[in-house]
Amino acid sequence: MADADKKGNKIPKKPSTAGKSGKKKAGQVPVVKAGGVGRQIPWMTIGAVVVIIALVGGLAAYLVPKYLDQREVAKFTPSSSNPDPSDKIDGVTKIYYPAGQHVQPTQRVAYDQSPPFGGPHDAVWAACTGIVYPNQLRTENAVHALEHGAVWIAYNPDTIAPGDLDILQDKVEGESYMLMSPYPGLDTPISLQSWGHQLKLDSAGDERVDQFIEALRQNSNSGVYPGQPDATAYPEIGASCAATPGAFDPNNPPPADVGPIPADAIPMDGTGTTPATEEGLVAPEQPMTTAPATPAQPVPATPAG
């Protein structure tokens, strides 16, 4: 039936929408009835988030230990208030050696330590610009590199663990004031040397490797040796580690001296050496160990010439 307006005109009724679905208005969010089909789960987004979280976690697991290791190593950085942090490294042997005692290329030195880490040495140093030498070095050349502030890593090729060789090589290769070479007959798999310091180890994974390098590579502080307040950790401050053109070829270094020490070998007191007057270093004198020993008297400096 139709309704009527005031004038009696019939007005048709609008169709009832009860029970019928109306058209969806623009922008209207459809209502999902219970039991109906819900929204699709965004698996791709969830997967991407999981991958990112895994990557961040993996990166943190890799970087955090390295950061903590670096903080630990930093404790061994030398300073004027802590001139020789290697004193806190278990197993380090320290001996005071006077410097500037040169021998000829044909002469050998009767070193008191093996490998040696101070005393008379060749006038030419082994290049120490991060070189990993495949063959044994002449020790008289290697010791001179220590005099320049380098750290020399020696290893026994017969006893070192296969993976340790790679670890040590990564620490040396391309690093200034570092060198590495095999040392047959070494009584431990690994031995680290700086001037006046030595540390023998069984494993390259030992945290003391990095501590030794941090504490002693180019450590120019004085007050390192008891009884020698003016002596610096290594004698030739500012000396180069680059190869001497025409005197030392890193690709073909002088061969190592092998066999028994000859009777005419240069003794550790420097008798028979040539003073290195061009280096402005001290005159020959008997080395003094930091173990209980009679303190050496101060040594007058040799004028530079």
Tab-separated table of C-alpha atoms in Angstrom:
chain	number	residue	atom	x	y	z
A	1	MET	CA	0.000	0.000	0.000
A	2	ALA	CA	1.026	3.585	-0.573
A	3	ASP	CA	0.910	6.445	1.899
A	4	ALA	CA	-0.754	9.757	1.081
A	5	ASP	CA	0.605	13.240	1.454
A	6	LYS	CA	-1.367	16.175	2.813
A	7	LYS	CA	-3.063	16.781	-0.555
A	8	GLY	CA	-4.130	13.193	-0.805
A	9	ASN	CA	-1.539	12.204	-3.395
A	10	LYS	CA	-0.311	8.720	-3.053
A	11	ILE	CA	3.378	8.280	-2.248
A	12	PRO	CA	4.852	4.931	-3.175
A	13	LYS	CA	6.689	3.174	-0.376
A	14	LYS	CA	10.425	2.601	-0.680
A	15	PRO	CA	11.336	-1.021	-1.036
A	16	SER	CA	12.255	-2.571	2.285
A	17	THR	CA	15.915	-3.587	2.599
A	18	ALA	CA	15.265	-5.871	5.495
A	19	GLY	CA	16.925	-9.218	4.958
A	20	LYS	CA	18.683	-8.033	1.821
A	21	SER	CA	22.339	-7.124	1.401
A	22	GLY	CA	22.843	-3.507	0.494
A	23	LYS	CA	25.470	-2.352	-1.881
A	24	LYS	CA	28.911	-1.750	-0.289
A	25	LYS	CA	29.717	1.878	0.047
A	26	ALA	CA	33.008	3.150	-1.220
A	27	GLY	CA	35.729	2.823	1.421
A	28	GLN	CA	33.602	0.635	3.628
A	29	VAL	CA	35.482	-2.190	5.368
A	30	PRO	CA	33.720	-5.472	4.813
A	31	VAL	CA	32.473	-7.187	7.910
A	32	VAL	CA	33.636	-10.741	8.244
A	33	LYS	CA	31.097	-12.941	9.880
A	34	ALA	CA	32.068	-15.504	12.448
A	35	GLY	CA	32.968	-18.715	10.750
A	36	GLY	CA	33.731	-16.939	7.504
A	37	VAL	CA	37.063	-16.523	5.707
A	38	GLY	CA	39.463	-14.155	7.670
A	39	ARG	CA	42.319	-11.991	6.449
A	40	GLN	CA	45.297	-13.752	4.873
A	41	ILE	CA	48.422	-14.072	7.089
A	42	PRO	CA	51.328	-12.005	5.583
A	43	TRP	CA	53.826	-14.864	5.546
A	44	MET	CA	56.300	-13.020	3.312
A	45	THR	CA	56.482	-10.072	5.715
A	46	ILE	CA	56.875	-12.347	8.721
A	47	GLY	CA	59.594	-14.323	6.924
A	48	ALA	CA	61.490	-11.145	6.071
A	49	VAL	CA	61.334	-9.984	9.687
A	50	VAL	CA	62.621	-13.351	10.903
A	51	VAL	CA	65.520	-13.209	8.446
A	52	ILE	CA	66.446	-9.676	9.557
A	53	ILE	CA	66.342	-10.671	13.221
A	54	ALA	CA	68.540	-13.676	12.483
A	55	LEU	CA	71.029	-11.511	10.585
A	56	VAL	CA	71.191	-8.925	13.379
A	57	GLY	CA	71.631	-11.670	15.961
A	58	GLY	CA	74.374	-13.334	13.941
A	59	LEU	CA	76.170	-10.036	13.408
A	60	ALA	CA	75.978	-9.260	17.117
A	61	ALA	CA	77.273	-12.723	17.988
A	62	TYR	CA	80.248	-12.084	15.669
A	63	LEU	CA	81.029	-8.474	16.603
A	64	VAL	CA	80.424	-8.425	20.347
A	65	PRO	CA	83.152	-10.969	21.197
A	66	LYS	CA	85.572	-9.108	18.932
A	67	TYR	CA	84.723	-5.834	20.659
A	68	LEU	CA	85.260	-7.400	24.058
A	69	ASP	CA	88.559	-8.907	22.895
A	70	GLN	CA	89.719	-5.507	21.659
A	71	ARG	CA	88.852	-3.976	25.011
A	72	GLU	CA	90.920	-6.622	26.766
A	73	VAL	CA	93.879	-6.113	24.410
A	74	ALA	CA	93.655	-2.337	24.922
A	75	LYS	CA	94.593	-2.904	28.549
A	76	PHE	CA	98.080	-3.740	27.264
A	77	THR	CA	98.612	-0.502	25.364
A	78	PRO	CA	101.839	1.075	26.672
A	79	SER	CA	101.872	4.568	28.133
A	80	SER	CA	104.136	6.779	30.230
A	81	SER	CA	102.343	5.579	33.352
A	82	ASN	CA	102.441	1.951	32.194
A	83	PRO	CA	105.663	1.749	30.168
A	84	ASP	CA	105.831	-2.048	29.900
A	85	PRO	CA	102.422	-3.762	30.008
A	86	SER	CA	104.132	-7.057	29.174
A	87	ASP	CA	105.050	-7.250	32.863
A	88	LYS	CA	101.450	-8.413	33.349
A	89	ILE	CA	101.703	-11.131	30.700
A	90	ASP	CA	102.438	-14.508	32.197
A	91	GLY	CA	105.498	-16.206	30.718
A	92	VAL	CA	107.340	-13.203	29.270
A	93	THR	CA	111.120	-13.277	29.608
A	94	LYS	CA	112.733	-9.842	29.799
A	95	ILE	CA	116.445	-9.104	29.396
A	96	TYR	CA	118.174	-5.760	28.998
A	97	TYR	CA	120.529	-5.745	26.010
A	98	PRO	CA	122.716	-2.830	24.968
A	99	ALA	CA	122.302	-1.929	21.318
A	100	GLY	CA	124.307	-0.770	18.337
A	101	GLN	CA	126.733	-3.728	18.161
A	102	HIS	CA	127.168	-4.728	14.535
A	103	VAL	CA	128.742	-7.819	13.018
A	104	GLN	CA	129.780	-8.561	9.470
A	105	PRO	CA	127.584	-10.610	7.077
A	106	THR	CA	130.015	-13.535	7.419
A	107	GLN	CA	130.117	-13.455	11.222
A	108	ARG	CA	127.914	-15.381	13.620
A	109	VAL	CA	126.864	-14.458	17.123
A	110	ALA	CA	126.894	-16.875	20.062
A	111	TYR	CA	123.414	-15.892	21.184
A	112	ASP	CA	122.328	-16.665	24.732
A	113	GLN	CA	118.695	-17.301	23.758
A	114	SER	CA	116.949	-19.318	21.060
A	115	PRO	CA	115.445	-17.584	19.200
A	116	PRO	CA	117.535	-14.553	20.146
A	117	PHE	CA	115.837	-11.281	21.043
A	118	GLY	CA	118.706	-8.898	21.578
A	119	GLY	CA	122.464	-8.523	21.474
A	120	PRO	CA	124.982	-8.114	18.643
A	121	HIS	CA	123.465	-8.317	15.183
A	122	ASP	CA	124.066	-7.715	11.494
A	123	ALA	CA	124.377	-4.129	10.293
A	124	VAL	CA	121.438	-4.823	7.927
A	125	TRP	CA	117.991	-5.531	9.334
A	126	ALA	CA	115.463	-8.014	8.017
A	127	ALA	CA	112.583	-6.168	6.373
A	128	CYS	CA	109.727	-6.067	8.872
A	129	THR	CA	106.861	-4.524	6.946
A	130	GLY	CA	104.398	-7.335	7.639
A	131	ILE	CA	106.332	-10.026	5.790
A	132	VAL	CA	105.743	-13.755	6.249
A	133	TYR	CA	109.010	-15.415	5.237
A	134	PRO	CA	108.671	-18.962	3.914
A	135	ASN	CA	112.169	-19.976	4.997
A	136	GLN	CA	114.305	-19.597	8.092
A	137	LEU	CA	115.940	-16.178	8.463
A	138	ARG	CA	119.499	-15.413	9.411
A	139	THR	CA	119.045	-14.563	13.079
A	140	GLU	CA	121.572	-11.726	12.983
A	141	ASN	CA	119.310	-9.904	10.503
A	142	ALA	CA	116.121	-10.682	12.425
A	143	VAL	CA	117.546	-9.333	15.697
A	144	HIS	CA	118.301	-6.007	14.028
A	145	ALA	CA	114.618	-5.767	13.046
A	146	LEU	CA	113.761	-6.065	16.739
A	147	GLU	CA	116.093	-3.161	17.437
A	148	HIS	CA	113.811	-1.098	15.166
A	149	GLY	CA	110.736	-1.890	17.255
A	150	ALA	CA	109.405	-4.907	15.367
A	151	VAL	CA	107.807	-8.062	16.729
A	152	TRP	CA	109.171	-11.269	15.218
A	153	ILE	CA	107.006	-14.382	15.352
A	154	ALA	CA	108.990	-17.590	14.983
A	155	TYR	CA	107.421	-21.032	14.779
A	156	ASN	CA	108.533	-24.638	14.697
A	157	PRO	CA	107.344	-26.016	11.339
A	158	ASP	CA	107.363	-29.555	12.740
A	159	THR	CA	105.205	-28.977	15.831
A	160	ILE	CA	102.881	-26.063	15.074
A	161	ALA	CA	99.210	-26.952	14.562
A	162	PRO	CA	98.113	-26.576	10.906
A	163	GLY	CA	95.435	-23.976	11.657
A	164	ASP	CA	97.751	-21.955	13.891
A	165	LEU	CA	99.981	-21.100	10.969
A	166	ASP	CA	97.069	-19.382	9.221
A	167	ILE	CA	96.089	-17.509	12.394
A	168	LEU	CA	99.598	-16.140	12.852
A	169	GLN	CA	99.927	-15.233	9.204
A	170	ASP	CA	96.755	-13.136	9.425
A	171	LYS	CA	98.234	-11.255	12.384
A	172	VAL	CA	101.473	-10.469	10.524
A	173	GLU	CA	100.784	-10.094	6.826
A	174	GLY	CA	100.772	-6.447	5.772
A	175	GLU	CA	101.199	-5.131	9.328
A	176	SER	CA	103.959	-2.595	9.933
A	177	TYR	CA	106.787	-3.631	12.245
A	178	MET	CA	105.875	-7.309	12.060
A	179	LEU	CA	107.670	-10.300	10.560
A	180	MET	CA	107.289	-14.049	10.761
A	181	SER	CA	109.453	-17.008	9.806
A	182	PRO	CA	109.986	-20.702	10.553
A	183	TYR	CA	112.566	-21.609	13.202
A	184	PRO	CA	113.390	-25.329	13.037
A	185	GLY	CA	114.295	-26.892	16.358
A	186	LEU	CA	112.307	-24.372	18.418
A	187	ASP	CA	111.447	-25.923	21.801
A	188	THR	CA	107.814	-24.719	21.605
A	189	PRO	CA	105.501	-24.450	18.601
A	190	ILE	CA	105.504	-20.613	18.729
A	191	SER	CA	107.827	-17.922	20.053
A	192	LEU	CA	107.278	-14.152	19.974
A	193	GLN	CA	110.226	-11.756	20.166
A	194	SER	CA	110.584	-8.031	20.576
A	195	TRP	CA	113.805	-6.315	21.621
A	196	GLY	CA	114.562	-7.526	25.144
A	197	HIS	CA	111.359	-9.589	25.407
A	198	GLN	CA	110.260	-13.106	24.533
A	199	LEU	CA	107.128	-15.211	24.985
A	200	LYS	CA	106.942	-18.912	24.089
A	201	LEU	CA	103.531	-20.471	23.494
A	202	ASP	CA	101.867	-23.681	22.376
A	203	SER	CA	98.871	-22.217	20.544
A	204	ALA	CA	98.160	-19.267	18.249
A	205	GLY	CA	94.756	-18.982	19.889
A	206	ASP	CA	96.360	-17.967	23.172
A	207	GLU	CA	95.181	-14.449	24.101
A	208	ARG	CA	98.754	-13.570	25.058
A	209	VAL	CA	99.748	-13.371	21.377
A	210	ASP	CA	97.732	-10.179	20.860
A	211	GLN	CA	98.680	-8.873	24.289
A	212	PHE	CA	102.400	-9.214	23.531
A	213	ILE	CA	102.069	-7.473	20.165
A	214	GLU	CA	100.010	-4.638	21.659
A	215	ALA	CA	102.415	-4.147	24.563
A	216	LEU	CA	105.715	-4.234	22.692
A	217	ARG	CA	105.435	-3.388	19.004
A	218	GLN	CA	107.016	0.074	18.705
A	219	ASN	CA	106.822	0.619	22.446
A	220	SER	CA	109.069	3.678	22.773
A	221	ASN	CA	108.677	4.176	26.517
A	222	SER	CA	111.606	4.367	28.894
A	223	GLY	CA	111.597	2.927	32.391
A	224	VAL	CA	111.123	-0.586	31.056
A	225	TYR	CA	114.305	-2.238	32.356
A	226	PRO	CA	115.215	-2.269	36.065
A	227	GLY	CA	118.495	-0.478	36.631
A	228	GLN	CA	118.279	1.234	33.226
A	229	PRO	CA	115.831	4.131	33.722
A	230	ASP	CA	116.786	5.920	30.508
A	231	ALA	CA	116.735	2.870	28.222
A	232	THR	CA	113.676	2.602	25.988
A	233	ALA	CA	111.888	-0.664	25.288
A	234	TYR	CA	113.625	-0.821	21.902
A	235	PRO	CA	116.693	1.243	21.029
A	236	GLU	CA	116.176	2.735	17.560
A	237	ILE	CA	113.091	4.897	17.963
A	238	GLY	CA	111.767	5.979	14.576
A	239	ALA	CA	113.899	3.553	12.569
A	240	SER	CA	112.416	2.159	9.359
A	241	CYS	CA	111.382	-1.431	8.767
A	242	ALA	CA	111.613	-1.171	4.983
A	243	ALA	CA	114.211	-3.271	3.210
A	244	THR	CA	117.613	-1.720	2.570
A	245	PRO	CA	117.975	-1.526	-1.242
A	246	GLY	CA	120.906	-3.580	-2.442
A	247	ALA	CA	121.557	-5.006	1.033
A	248	PHE	CA	118.483	-7.047	1.922
A	249	ASP	CA	116.047	-8.579	-0.540
A	250	PRO	CA	112.855	-9.823	1.168
A	251	ASN	CA	112.295	-12.215	-1.724
A	252	ASN	CA	115.796	-13.633	-1.389
A	253	PRO	CA	117.089	-12.914	2.127
A	254	PRO	CA	120.500	-14.071	3.393
A	255	PRO	CA	120.398	-17.783	4.242
A	256	ALA	CA	120.149	-18.836	7.860
A	257	ASP	CA	123.300	-19.976	9.638
A	258	VAL	CA	123.020	-23.619	10.605
A	259	GLY	CA	125.195	-26.048	12.482
A	260	PRO	CA	127.227	-25.658	15.664
A	261	ILE	CA	128.313	-22.195	16.779
A	262	PRO	CA	131.918	-21.731	15.571
A	263	ALA	CA	134.723	-20.939	17.985
A	264	ASP	CA	135.199	-17.493	16.478
A	265	ALA	CA	131.547	-16.476	16.937
A	266	ILE	CA	130.960	-13.024	18.409
A	267	PRO	CA	130.224	-13.271	22.158
A	268	MET	CA	127.255	-11.577	23.783
A	269	ASP	CA	129.461	-8.970	25.440
A	270	GLY	CA	130.005	-7.470	22.000
A	271	THR	CA	133.728	-8.146	21.757
A	272	GLY	CA	134.725	-7.867	18.111
A	273	THR	CA	131.677	-5.896	17.006
A	274	THR	CA	131.622	-2.558	15.217
A	275	PRO	CA	129.839	0.200	17.160
A	276	ALA	CA	126.893	1.593	15.226
A	277	THR	CA	127.898	5.213	15.663
A	278	GLU	CA	125.449	6.354	13.016
A	279	GLU	CA	122.591	5.149	15.202
A	280	GLY	CA	123.575	7.111	18.284
A	281	LEU	CA	123.243	4.073	20.504
A	282	VAL	CA	124.997	2.807	23.587
A	283	ALA	CA	128.429	1.231	23.735
A	284	PRO	CA	128.861	-2.540	24.183
A	285	GLU	CA	128.098	-3.975	27.603
A	286	GLN	CA	127.192	-7.333	29.125
A	287	PRO	CA	123.389	-7.885	29.093
A	288	MET	CA	121.506	-7.743	32.397
A	289	THR	CA	118.498	-9.969	33.063
A	290	THR	CA	115.516	-8.874	35.082
A	291	ALA	CA	115.805	-12.042	37.121
A	292	PRO	CA	117.876	-11.743	40.317
A	293	ALA	CA	121.191	-10.429	39.083
A	294	THR	CA	123.740	-7.760	39.800
A	295	PRO	CA	122.400	-4.458	38.425
A	296	ALA	CA	124.444	-3.076	35.554
A	297	GLN	CA	125.961	0.352	35.780
A	298	PRO	CA	124.581	3.108	33.520
A	299	VAL	CA	126.158	3.016	30.092
A	300	PRO	CA	127.340	6.279	28.495
A	301	ALA	CA	125.751	6.973	25.156
A	302	THR	CA	127.897	6.806	22.059
A	303	PRO	CA	127.717	10.127	20.171
A	304	ALA	CA	126.001	9.956	16.829
A	305	GLY	CA	128.334	10.136	13.931
